[in-house]
């Protein structure tokens, strides 16, 4: 990590065979006759009179069958221009589902106002930040799952976090982060109070990842809530004087002590376009 590593943010059946279950070449062979010879050839060699080949009628598959597995894979086109210049942490492959575990933050109007103040101030240092649309604290890296792994992993997560109680965190320290490939920079609020509970949760999430031979979370993580981001590594522009002024904005914001205290009552897992929630006790 730079400052601290950041988790990456992250998605009909078809084939060459015909509907009868064979390839086009095999279908042609069936129409030619036994032994691969043509009907005319069979008549020449005394195998019997030539038989007229009849066209094979195929009934169309019902929509219920065609749509049966449509939700198992996402249609994704890698075009960074459609995502503000963001670059995937790993290439998209059909059947792979980007997955991560996190604690969701309730969006409050006051927090949105604070975010806009920080974004506006960063422009003075020629940094154009994009506001985050949702807030969360990551408990895992973004990993790749095959579709048939999703439900077993979710079930294992549910079992590992079932004993955890709700707790509070305080996040008031402004910090600058980059992802591992340094293709994006983030301005976030680092968690201070509640750090030990987060480490306990990560320990259980890591056990689940190990079950599926997936990467565990970062060592000595800096838990944080990202508020805004930009493309590229702009830590040099954001740190130093700019970071100090951003911290002054947070410290001077009305009711910041109350605003930046978060209660966690559930854990979530996102896999592609699927969301799973695990309530805390």
mmCIF file with all atom_site columns, N, CA and C in Angstrom, residues 9 88 149 188 216 251:
data_model
loop_
_atom_site.group_PDB
_atom_site.id
_atom_site.type_symbol
_atom_site.label_atom_id
_atom_site.label_alt_id
_atom_site.label_comp_id
_atom_site.label_asym_id
_atom_site.label_entity_id
_atom_site.label_seq_id
_atom_site.pdbx_PDB_ins_code
_atom_site.Cartn_x
_atom_site.Cartn_y
_atom_site.Cartn_z
_atom_site.occupancy
_atom_site.B_iso_or_equiv
_atom_site.pdbx_formal_charge
_atom_site.auth_seq_id
_atom_site.auth_comp_id
_atom_site.auth_asym_id
_atom_site.auth_atom_id
_atom_site.pdbx_PDB_model_num
ATOM 1  N N  . UNK A 1 9   ? -11.880 -1.878  -6.236  1.00 0.00 ? 9   UNK A N  1
ATOM 2  C CA . UNK A 1 9   ? -13.332 -1.763  -6.298  1.00 0.00 ? 9   UNK A CA 1
ATOM 3  C C  . UNK A 1 9   ? -13.877 -2.294  -7.622  1.00 0.00 ? 9   UNK A C  1
ATOM 4  N N  . UNK A 1 88  ? -9.584  -2.233  -14.302 1.00 0.00 ? 88  UNK A N  1
ATOM 5  C CA . UNK A 1 88  ? -9.840  -3.414  -13.487 1.00 0.00 ? 88  UNK A CA 1
ATOM 6  C C  . UNK A 1 88  ? -8.562  -3.893  -12.810 1.00 0.00 ? 88  UNK A C  1
ATOM 7  N N  . UNK A 1 149 ? -19.001 -21.331 -6.628  1.00 0.00 ? 149 UNK A N  1
ATOM 8  C CA . UNK A 1 149 ? -18.390 -21.128 -5.308  1.00 0.00 ? 149 UNK A CA 1
ATOM 9  C C  . UNK A 1 149 ? -19.167 -20.121 -4.465  1.00 0.00 ? 149 UNK A C  1
ATOM 10 N N  . UNK A 1 188 ? -9.737  9.283   2.243   1.00 0.00 ? 188 UNK A N  1
ATOM 11 C CA . UNK A 1 188 ? -10.618 8.567   3.152   1.00 0.00 ? 188 UNK A CA 1
ATOM 12 C C  . UNK A 1 188 ? -10.450 9.002   4.587   1.00 0.00 ? 188 UNK A C  1
ATOM 13 N N  . UNK A 1 216 ? -5.988  -13.529 1.365   1.00 0.00 ? 216 UNK A N  1
ATOM 14 C CA . UNK A 1 216 ? -6.498  -12.960 2.598   1.00 0.00 ? 216 UNK A CA 1
ATOM 15 C C  . UNK A 1 216 ? -6.293  -11.444 2.594   1.00 0.00 ? 216 UNK A C  1
ATOM 16 N N  . UNK A 1 251 ? -12.052 18.567  11.178  1.00 0.00 ? 251 UNK A N  1
ATOM 17 C CA . UNK A 1 251 ? -12.064 18.904  12.602  1.00 0.00 ? 251 UNK A CA 1
ATOM 18 C C  . UNK A 1 251 ? -13.029 20.051  12.905  1.00 0.00 ? 251 UNK A C  1
#
